Amino acid sequence: MKYLTTFVVLVILSCFYISTNISAQTINTFYIPLIYKQSELIVTPSPTFTPEPISTPLPHDAIVTSVSVNTQSSAYNKFYGLVENYSNKDLGFLPKVTINLYNEQNQLIHIDYSFIKRNHLPIGEKSCFVILVDKDVTWSYYTFEVDKDSTSINDVELPIQDMNYLFNDSNEYIILGNVYNNQNNVTNYVKVIGTLFDGDNNVIGCEDTYTSNNQINPNEKTSFKLI
């Protein structure tokens, strides 16, 4: 993963709480640059007339974007991507993503599925997924379907602090940090989600982990390690 350029971290708090005052997951999203490319001198041609751009309306649905396929495994092809929620409702609990694979004769030959990493997906938010398909399946093209069941879960934010990122001896990319509980209630089972992108903004990694301590008291923090 030496060529990764951005990293997204999502912190999700599950629905299991000691206090009934909280009925939400926890989401915090930000981007971290990993590798910078030295800028190059570019010769700019003489200006020419450019028509006024026309804005493209956003879709009114949950869609799959930023797809990539990793074929390096001997057993599986790994289909990575994002689900972006452009609909008018929150999606969940654990929205399912289905992949349909077709042959050159446009015949459906295989169906597989997985779930997004976030426990639910609010309006305007996105989450990564990975679907494993057996190498034995020979496909020509594929389509996706997203489960559109709604949910009433709400979000609160927990910040991530003391971030560090490095490669270990096995050349695996590691993210270290702390999750800080800035709420007035105890939080339990906090999940950290990492999404890796290549230079074309396609997803090439989607992993999650839980914090070191299952319970975080107000104004305290606990560490996490994401590989």
PDB file of N, CA and C in Angstrom, residues 26-112:
ATOM      1  N   THR A  26     -21.819   6.875  16.888  1.00  0.00           N
ATOM      2  CA  THR A  26     -20.896   7.995  16.947  1.00  0.00           C
ATOM      3  C   THR A  26     -20.100   8.061  15.666  1.00  0.00           C
ATOM      4  N   ILE A  27     -20.104   9.202  15.009  1.00  0.00           N
ATOM      5  CA  ILE A  27     -19.449   9.368  13.720  1.00  0.00           C
ATOM      6  C   ILE A  27     -18.490  10.533  13.785  1.00  0.00           C
ATOM      7  N   ASN A  28     -17.277  10.341  13.299  1.00  0.00           N
ATOM      8  CA  ASN A  28     -16.332  11.444  13.146  1.00  0.00           C
ATOM      9  C   ASN A  28     -15.503  11.156  11.908  1.00  0.00           C
ATOM     10  N   THR A  29     -15.485  12.064  10.959  1.00  0.00           N
ATOM     11  CA  THR A  29     -14.843  11.824   9.671  1.00  0.00           C
ATOM     12  C   THR A  29     -13.814  12.896   9.375  1.00  0.00           C
ATOM     13  N   PHE A  30     -12.626  12.488   8.949  1.00  0.00           N
ATOM     14  CA  PHE A  30     -11.652  13.447   8.466  1.00  0.00           C
ATOM     15  C   PHE A  30     -10.668  12.734   7.574  1.00  0.00           C
ATOM     16  N   TYR A  31      -9.882  13.494   6.819  1.00  0.00           N
ATOM     17  CA  TYR A  31      -8.960  12.956   5.830  1.00  0.00           C
ATOM     18  C   TYR A  31      -7.535  13.292   6.231  1.00  0.00           C
ATOM     19  N   ILE A  32      -6.617  12.340   6.006  1.00  0.00           N
ATOM     20  CA  ILE A  32      -5.212  12.528   6.340  1.00  0.00           C
ATOM     21  C   ILE A  32      -4.375  12.287   5.097  1.00  0.00           C
ATOM     22  N   PRO A  33      -3.607  13.272   4.638  1.00  0.00           N
ATOM     23  CA  PRO A  33      -2.726  13.019   3.489  1.00  0.00           C
ATOM     24  C   PRO A  33      -1.592  12.094   3.883  1.00  0.00           C
ATOM     25  N   LEU A  34      -1.265  11.164   2.994  1.00  0.00           N
ATOM     26  CA  LEU A  34      -0.204  10.202   3.289  1.00  0.00           C
ATOM     27  C   LEU A  34       1.049  10.480   2.467  1.00  0.00           C
ATOM     28  N   ILE A  35       0.883  10.639   1.186  1.00  0.00           N
ATOM     29  CA  ILE A  35       2.023  10.795   0.289  1.00  0.00           C
ATOM     30  C   ILE A  35       1.796  12.031  -0.565  1.00  0.00           C
ATOM     31  N   TYR A  36       2.773  12.894  -0.615  1.00  0.00           N
ATOM     32  CA  TYR A  36       2.672  14.096  -1.420  1.00  0.00           C
ATOM     33  C   TYR A  36       3.544  13.946  -2.661  1.00  0.00           C
ATOM     34  N   LYS A  37       3.004  14.302  -3.807  1.00  0.00           N
ATOM     35  CA  LYS A  37       3.753  14.259  -5.052  1.00  0.00           C
ATOM     36  C   LYS A  37       4.314  15.641  -5.339  1.00  0.00           C
ATOM     37  N   GLN A  38       5.603  15.687  -5.638  1.00  0.00           N
ATOM     38  CA  GLN A  38       6.244  16.957  -5.931  1.00  0.00           C
ATOM     39  C   GLN A  38       5.588  17.597  -7.150  1.00  0.00           C
ATOM     40  N   SER A  39       5.207  18.870  -7.026  1.00  0.00           N
ATOM     41  CA  SER A  39       4.556  19.552  -8.136  1.00  0.00           C
ATOM     42  C   SER A  39       5.526  19.733  -9.298  1.00  0.00           C
ATOM     43  N   GLU A  40       4.988  19.752 -10.510  1.00  0.00           N
ATOM     44  CA  GLU A  40       5.790  19.877 -11.715  1.00  0.00           C
ATOM     45  C   GLU A  40       5.398  21.138 -12.480  1.00  0.00           C
ATOM     46  N   LEU A  41       6.353  21.683 -13.204  1.00  0.00           N
ATOM     47  CA  LEU A  41       6.098  22.853 -14.023  1.00  0.00           C
ATOM     48  C   LEU A  41       5.256  22.445 -15.227  1.00  0.00           C
ATOM     49  N   ILE A  42       4.124  23.127 -15.420  1.00  0.00           N
ATOM     50  CA  ILE A  42       3.219  22.820 -16.520  1.00  0.00           C
ATOM     51  C   ILE A  42       3.078  24.061 -17.393  1.00  0.00           C
ATOM     52  N   VAL A  43       3.273  23.898 -18.686  1.00  0.00           N
ATOM     53  CA  VAL A  43       3.108  25.004 -19.625  1.00  0.00           C
ATOM     54  C   VAL A  43       1.626  25.179 -19.919  1.00  0.00           C
ATOM     55  N   THR A  44       1.102  26.371 -19.650  1.00  0.00           N
ATOM     56  CA  THR A  44      -0.315  26.645 -19.838  1.00  0.00           C
ATOM     57  C   THR A  44      -0.559  27.201 -21.231  1.00  0.00           C
ATOM     58  N   PRO A  45      -1.433  26.599 -22.023  1.00  0.00           N
ATOM     59  CA  PRO A  45      -1.716  27.113 -23.370  1.00  0.00           C
ATOM     60  C   PRO A  45      -2.501  28.418 -23.308  1.00  0.00           C
ATOM     61  N   SER A  46      -2.600  29.068 -24.438  1.00  0.00           N
ATOM     62  CA  SER A  46      -3.366  30.311 -24.513  1.00  0.00           C
ATOM     63  C   SER A  46      -4.818  30.038 -24.145  1.00  0.00           C
ATOM     64  N   PRO A  47      -5.444  30.969 -23.419  1.00  0.00           N
ATOM     65  CA  PRO A  47      -6.834  30.740 -22.996  1.00  0.00           C
ATOM     66  C   PRO A  47      -7.770  30.651 -24.190  1.00  0.00           C
ATOM     67  N   THR A  48      -8.746  29.766 -24.080  1.00  0.00           N
ATOM     68  CA  THR A  48      -9.769  29.610 -25.112  1.00  0.00           C
ATOM     69  C   THR A  48     -11.138  29.726 -24.466  1.00  0.00           C
ATOM     70  N   PHE A  49     -12.130  29.962 -25.267  1.00  0.00           N
ATOM     71  CA  PHE A  49     -13.488  30.109 -24.757  1.00  0.00           C
ATOM     72  C   PHE A  49     -13.984  28.773 -24.205  1.00  0.00           C
ATOM     73  N   THR A  50     -14.539  28.812 -23.005  1.00  0.00           N
ATOM     74  CA  THR A  50     -15.103  27.624 -22.377  1.00  0.00           C
ATOM     75  C   THR A  50     -16.568  27.879 -22.071  1.00  0.00           C
ATOM     76  N   PRO A  51     -17.454  27.020 -22.516  1.00  0.00           N
ATOM     77  CA  PRO A  51     -18.881  27.219 -22.223  1.00  0.00           C
ATOM     78  C   PRO A  51     -19.139  27.225 -20.721  1.00  0.00           C
ATOM     79  N   GLU A  52     -20.164  27.929 -20.311  1.00  0.00           N
ATOM     80  CA  GLU A  52     -20.546  27.968 -18.899  1.00  0.00           C
ATOM     81  C   GLU A  52     -20.928  26.566 -18.442  1.00  0.00           C
ATOM     82  N   PRO A  53     -20.297  26.066 -17.362  1.00  0.00           N
ATOM     83  CA  PRO A  53     -20.612  24.706 -16.916  1.00  0.00           C
ATOM     84  C   PRO A  53     -22.040  24.602 -16.406  1.00  0.00           C
ATOM     85  N   ILE A  54     -22.614  23.443 -16.605  1.00  0.00           N
ATOM     86  CA  ILE A  54     -23.965  23.164 -16.131  1.00  0.00           C
ATOM     87  C   ILE A  54     -23.852  22.160 -14.996  1.00  0.00           C
ATOM     88  N   SER A  55     -24.382  22.501 -13.837  1.00  0.00           N
ATOM     89  CA  SER A  55     -24.286  21.622 -12.684  1.00  0.00           C
ATOM     90  C   SER A  55     -25.116  20.366 -12.902  1.00  0.00           C
ATOM     91  N   THR A  56     -24.564  19.246 -12.449  1.00  0.00           N
ATOM     92  CA  THR A  56     -25.259  17.972 -12.561  1.00  0.00           C
ATOM     93  C   THR A  56     -26.012  17.701 -11.274  1.00  0.00           C
ATOM     94  N   PRO A  57     -27.308  17.482 -11.320  1.00  0.00           N
ATOM     95  CA  PRO A  57     -28.052  17.237 -10.080  1.00  0.00           C
ATOM     96  C   PRO A  57     -27.598  15.952  -9.411  1.00  0.00           C
ATOM     97  N   LEU A  58     -27.613  15.942  -8.083  1.00  0.00           N
ATOM     98  CA  LEU A  58     -27.235  14.756  -7.332  1.00  0.00           C
ATOM     99  C   LEU A  58     -28.330  13.701  -7.442  1.00  0.00           C
ATOM    100  N   PRO A  59     -27.947  12.428  -7.405  1.00  0.00           N
ATOM    101  CA  PRO A  59     -28.965  11.380  -7.430  1.00  0.00           C
ATOM    102  C   PRO A  59     -29.783  11.402  -6.146  1.00  0.00           C
ATOM    103  N   HIS A  60     -31.027  10.935  -6.223  1.00  0.00           N
ATOM    104  CA  HIS A  60     -31.893  10.895  -5.046  1.00  0.00           C
ATOM    105  C   HIS A  60     -32.009   9.450  -4.575  1.00  0.00           C
ATOM    106  N   ASP A  61     -30.881   8.846  -4.288  1.00  0.00           N
ATOM    107  CA  ASP A  61     -30.876   7.436  -3.934  1.00  0.00           C
ATOM    108  C   ASP A  61     -29.560   7.121  -3.230  1.00  0.00           C
ATOM    109  N   ALA A  62     -29.451   5.914  -2.720  1.00  0.00           N
ATOM    110  CA  ALA A  62     -28.178   5.426  -2.188  1.00  0.00           C
ATOM    111  C   ALA A  62     -27.438   4.742  -3.325  1.00  0.00           C
ATOM    112  N   ILE A  63     -26.217   5.172  -3.615  1.00  0.00           N
ATOM    113  CA  ILE A  63     -25.484   4.660  -4.766  1.00  0.00           C
ATOM    114  C   ILE A  63     -24.122   4.129  -4.336  1.00  0.00           C
ATOM    115  N   VAL A  64     -23.545   3.286  -5.188  1.00  0.00           N
ATOM    116  CA  VAL A  64     -22.205   2.742  -4.972  1.00  0.00           C
ATOM    117  C   VAL A  64     -21.228   3.493  -5.864  1.00  0.00           C
ATOM    118  N   THR A  65     -20.128   3.980  -5.283  1.00  0.00           N
ATOM    119  CA  THR A  65     -19.120   4.730  -6.028  1.00  0.00           C
ATOM    120  C   THR A  65     -17.726   4.234  -5.655  1.00  0.00           C
ATOM    121  N   SER A  66     -16.713   4.780  -6.351  1.00  0.00           N
ATOM    122  CA  SER A  66     -15.293   4.572  -6.020  1.00  0.00           C
ATOM    123  C   SER A  66     -14.922   3.099  -5.946  1.00  0.00           C
ATOM    124  N   VAL A  67     -15.397   2.304  -6.892  1.00  0.00           N
ATOM    125  CA  VAL A  67     -15.196   0.853  -6.856  1.00  0.00           C
ATOM    126  C   VAL A  67     -13.823   0.482  -7.405  1.00  0.00           C
ATOM    127  N   SER A  68     -13.175  -0.481  -6.765  1.00  0.00           N
ATOM    128  CA  SER A  68     -11.964  -1.105  -7.292  1.00  0.00           C
ATOM    129  C   SER A  68     -12.029  -2.599  -7.018  1.00  0.00           C
ATOM    130  N   VAL A  69     -11.268  -3.377  -7.792  1.00  0.00           N
ATOM    131  CA  VAL A  69     -11.247  -4.829  -7.628  1.00  0.00           C
ATOM    132  C   VAL A  69      -9.812  -5.266  -7.382  1.00  0.00           C
ATOM    133  N   ASN A  70      -9.577  -5.923  -6.256  1.00  0.00           N
ATOM    134  CA  ASN A  70      -8.259  -6.451  -5.922  1.00  0.00           C
ATOM    135  C   ASN A  70      -8.237  -7.934  -6.271  1.00  0.00           C
ATOM    136  N   THR A  71      -7.368  -8.314  -7.209  1.00  0.00           N
ATOM    137  CA  THR A  71      -7.295  -9.699  -7.682  1.00  0.00           C
ATOM    138  C   THR A  71      -6.048 -10.427  -7.179  1.00  0.00           C
ATOM    139  N   GLN A  72      -5.347  -9.861  -6.199  1.00  0.00           N
ATOM    140  CA  GLN A  72      -4.073 -10.422  -5.755  1.00  0.00           C
ATOM    141  C   GLN A  72      -4.238 -11.674  -4.908  1.00  0.00           C
ATOM    142  N   SER A  73      -5.380 -11.836  -4.255  1.00  0.00           N
ATOM    143  CA  SER A  73      -5.599 -13.022  -3.439  1.00  0.00           C
ATOM    144  C   SER A  73      -5.744 -14.252  -4.321  1.00  0.00           C
ATOM    145  N   SER A  74      -5.257 -15.390  -3.838  1.00  0.00           N
ATOM    146  CA  SER A  74      -5.358 -16.634  -4.604  1.00  0.00           C
ATOM    147  C   SER A  74      -6.745 -17.257  -4.500  1.00  0.00           C
ATOM    148  N   ALA A  75      -7.525 -16.832  -3.517  1.00  0.00           N
ATOM    149  CA  ALA A  75      -8.831 -17.449  -3.283  1.00  0.00           C
ATOM    150  C   ALA A  75     -10.005 -16.557  -3.664  1.00  0.00           C
ATOM    151  N   TYR A  76      -9.833 -15.231  -3.523  1.00  0.00           N
ATOM    152  CA  TYR A  76     -10.956 -14.322  -3.718  1.00  0.00           C
ATOM    153  C   TYR A  76     -10.570 -13.125  -4.578  1.00  0.00           C
ATOM    154  N   ASN A  77     -11.555 -12.579  -5.275  1.00  0.00           N
ATOM    155  CA  ASN A  77     -11.487 -11.219  -5.789  1.00  0.00           C
ATOM    156  C   ASN A  77     -12.172 -10.315  -4.768  1.00  0.00           C
ATOM    157  N   LYS A  78     -11.528  -9.217  -4.416  1.00  0.00           N
ATOM    158  CA  LYS A  78     -12.074  -8.307  -3.411  1.00  0.00           C
ATOM    159  C   LYS A  78     -12.623  -7.063  -4.104  1.00  0.00           C
ATOM    160  N   PHE A  79     -13.914  -6.844  -3.970  1.00  0.00           N
ATOM    161  CA  PHE A  79     -14.579  -5.677  -4.545  1.00  0.00           C
ATOM    162  C   PHE A  79     -14.746  -4.623  -3.448  1.00  0.00           C
ATOM    163  N   TYR A  80     -14.021  -3.506  -3.592  1.00  0.00           N
ATOM    164  CA  TYR A  80     -14.100  -2.405  -2.633  1.00  0.00           C
ATOM    165  C   TYR A  80     -14.958  -1.284  -3.216  1.00  0.00           C
ATOM    166  N   GLY A  81     -15.592  -0.521  -2.334  1.00  0.00           N
ATOM    167  CA  GLY A  81     -16.351   0.627  -2.802  1.00  0.00           C
ATOM    168  C   GLY A  81     -16.935   1.424  -1.655  1.00  0.00           C
ATOM    169  N   LEU A  82     -17.658   2.480  -2.016  1.00  0.00           N
ATOM    170  CA  LEU A  82     -18.375   3.325  -1.062  1.00  0.00           C
ATOM    171  C   LEU A  82     -19.864   3.264  -1.358  1.00  0.00           C
ATOM    172  N   VAL A  83     -20.670   3.296  -0.307  1.00  0.00           N
ATOM    173  CA  VAL A  83     -22.096   3.572  -0.448  1.00  0.00           C
ATOM    174  C   VAL A  83     -22.324   5.004   0.006  1.00  0.00           C
ATOM    175  N   GLU A  84     -22.880   5.833  -0.874  1.00  0.00           N
ATOM    176  CA  GLU A  84     -23.186   7.223  -0.555  1.00  0.00           C
ATOM    177  C   GLU A  84     -24.702   7.390  -0.519  1.00  0.00           C
ATOM    178  N   ASN A  85     -25.195   7.951   0.577  1.00  0.00           N
ATOM    179  CA  ASN A  85     -26.634   8.049   0.789  1.00  0.00           C
ATOM    180  C   ASN A  85     -27.160   9.411   0.341  1.00  0.00           C
ATOM    181  N   TYR A  86     -27.677   9.478  -0.876  1.00  0.00           N
ATOM    182  CA  TYR A  86     -28.298  10.691  -1.408  1.00  0.00           C
ATOM    183  C   TYR A  86     -29.821  10.646  -1.276  1.00  0.00           C
ATOM    184  N   SER A  87     -30.338   9.657  -0.574  1.00  0.00           N
ATOM    185  CA  SER A  87     -31.787   9.537  -0.438  1.00  0.00           C
ATOM    186  C   SER A  87     -32.301  10.515   0.620  1.00  0.00           C
ATOM    187  N   ASN A  88     -33.585  10.448   0.907  1.00  0.00           N
ATOM    188  CA  ASN A  88     -34.191  11.347   1.894  1.00  0.00           C
ATOM    189  C   ASN A  88     -34.433  10.668   3.227  1.00  0.00           C
ATOM    190  N   LYS A  89     -33.716   9.574   3.497  1.00  0.00           N
ATOM    191  CA  LYS A  89     -33.883   8.870   4.767  1.00  0.00           C
ATOM    192  C   LYS A  89     -32.574   8.214   5.171  1.00  0.00           C
ATOM    193  N   ASP A  90     -32.411   8.007   6.473  1.00  0.00           N
ATOM    194  CA  ASP A  90     -31.259   7.274   6.979  1.00  0.00           C
ATOM    195  C   ASP A  90     -31.416   5.792   6.649  1.00  0.00           C
ATOM    196  N   LEU A  91     -30.290   5.133   6.386  1.00  0.00           N
ATOM    197  CA  LEU A  91     -30.302   3.716   6.034  1.00  0.00           C
ATOM    198  C   LEU A  91     -29.738   2.887   7.172  1.00  0.00           C
ATOM    199  N   GLY A  92     -30.295   1.725   7.403  1.00  0.00           N
ATOM    200  CA  GLY A  92     -29.768   0.830   8.415  1.00  0.00           C
ATOM    201  C   GLY A  92     -30.872  -0.059   8.938  1.00  0.00           C
ATOM    202  N   PHE A  93     -30.616  -0.894   9.842  1.00  0.00           N
ATOM    203  CA  PHE A  93     -29.385  -1.178  10.579  1.00  0.00           C
ATOM    204  C   PHE A  93     -28.494  -2.087   9.732  1.00  0.00           C
ATOM    205  N   LEU A  94     -27.201  -1.803   9.628  1.00  0.00           N
ATOM    206  CA  LEU A  94     -26.249  -2.537   8.810  1.00  0.00           C
ATOM    207  C   LEU A  94     -26.745  -2.707   7.371  1.00  0.00           C
ATOM    208  N   PRO A  95     -26.783  -1.621   6.592  1.00  0.00           N
ATOM    209  CA  PRO A  95     -27.224  -1.720   5.200  1.00  0.00           C
ATOM    210  C   PRO A  95     -26.405  -2.747   4.412  1.00  0.00           C
ATOM    211  N   LYS A  96     -27.107  -3.585   3.661  1.00  0.00           N
ATOM    212  CA  LYS A  96     -26.472  -4.648   2.878  1.00  0.00           C
ATOM    213  C   LYS A  96     -26.184  -4.167   1.467  1.00  0.00           C
ATOM    214  N   VAL A  97     -25.015  -4.565   0.934  1.00  0.00           N
ATOM    215  CA  VAL A  97     -24.638  -4.275  -0.446  1.00  0.00           C
ATOM    216  C   VAL A  97     -24.549  -5.609  -1.188  1.00  0.00           C
ATOM    217  N   THR A  98     -25.286  -5.729  -2.287  1.00  0.00           N
ATOM    218  CA  THR A  98     -25.299  -6.953  -3.088  1.00  0.00           C
ATOM    219  C   THR A  98     -24.602  -6.702  -4.415  1.00  0.00           C
ATOM    220  N   ILE A  99     -23.751  -7.636  -4.829  1.00  0.00           N
ATOM    221  CA  ILE A  99     -23.110  -7.556  -6.139  1.00  0.00           C
ATOM    222  C   ILE A  99     -23.680  -8.646  -7.037  1.00  0.00           C
ATOM    223  N   ASN A 100     -24.054  -8.262  -8.256  1.00  0.00           N
ATOM    224  CA  ASN A 100     -24.546  -9.192  -9.272  1.00  0.00           C
ATOM    225  C   ASN A 100     -23.513  -9.274 -10.389  1.00  0.00           C
ATOM    226  N   LEU A 101     -23.029 -10.467 -10.680  1.00  0.00           N
ATOM    227  CA  LEU A 101     -22.011 -10.651 -11.714  1.00  0.00           C
ATOM    228  C   LEU A 101     -22.617 -11.326 -12.941  1.00  0.00           C
ATOM    229  N   TYR A 102     -22.216 -10.824 -14.126  1.00  0.00           N
ATOM    230  CA  TYR A 102     -22.770 -11.288 -15.397  1.00  0.00           C
ATOM    231  C   TYR A 102     -21.648 -11.783 -16.309  1.00  0.00           C
ATOM    232  N   ASN A 103     -22.017 -12.682 -17.218  1.00  0.00           N
ATOM    233  CA  ASN A 103     -21.059 -13.124 -18.229  1.00  0.00           C
ATOM    234  C   ASN A 103     -21.206 -12.273 -19.490  1.00  0.00           C
ATOM    235  N   GLU A 104     -20.465 -12.608 -20.537  1.00  0.00           N
ATOM    236  CA  GLU A 104     -20.493 -11.816 -21.768  1.00  0.00           C
ATOM    237  C   GLU A 104     -21.832 -11.915 -22.493  1.00  0.00           C
ATOM    238  N   GLN A 105     -22.622 -12.922 -22.167  1.00  0.00           N
ATOM    239  CA  GLN A 105     -23.943 -13.075 -22.783  1.00  0.00           C
ATOM    240  C   GLN A 105     -25.030 -12.373 -21.968  1.00  0.00           C
ATOM    241  N   ASN A 106     -24.604 -11.524 -21.020  1.00  0.00           N
ATOM    242  CA  ASN A 106     -25.526 -10.762 -20.168  1.00  0.00           C
ATOM    243  C   ASN A 106     -26.381 -11.660 -19.279  1.00  0.00           C
ATOM    244  N   GLN A 107     -25.850 -12.831 -18.954  1.00  0.00           N
ATOM    245  CA  GLN A 107     -26.545 -13.744 -18.054  1.00  0.00           C
ATOM    246  C   GLN A 107     -26.016 -13.567 -16.634  1.00  0.00           C
ATOM    247  N   LEU A 108     -26.916 -13.508 -15.675  1.00  0.00           N
ATOM    248  CA  LEU A 108     -26.525 -13.412 -14.270  1.00  0.00           C
ATOM    249  C   LEU A 108     -25.949 -14.746 -13.826  1.00  0.00           C
ATOM    250  N   ILE A 109     -24.694 -14.752 -13.364  1.00  0.00           N
ATOM    251  CA  ILE A 109     -24.026 -16.014 -13.041  1.00  0.00           C
ATOM    252  C   ILE A 109     -23.667 -16.146 -11.568  1.00  0.00           C
ATOM    253  N   HIS A 110     -23.709 -15.035 -10.812  1.00  0.00           N
ATOM    254  CA  HIS A 110     -23.308 -15.131  -9.412  1.00  0.00           C
ATOM    255  C   HIS A 110     -23.845 -13.929  -8.643  1.00  0.00           C
ATOM    256  N   ILE A 111     -24.236 -14.176  -7.385  1.00  0.00           N
ATOM    257  CA  ILE A 111     -24.685 -13.121  -6.475  1.00  0.00           C
ATOM    258  C   ILE A 111     -23.933 -13.265  -5.163  1.00  0.00           C
ATOM    259  N   ASP A 112     -23.434 -12.160  -4.648  1.00  0.00           N
ATOM    260  CA  ASP A 112     -22.764 -12.153  -3.351  1.00  0.00           C
ATOM    261  C   ASP A 112     -23.133 -10.867  -2.631  1.00  0.00           C
TER     262      ASP A 112
END
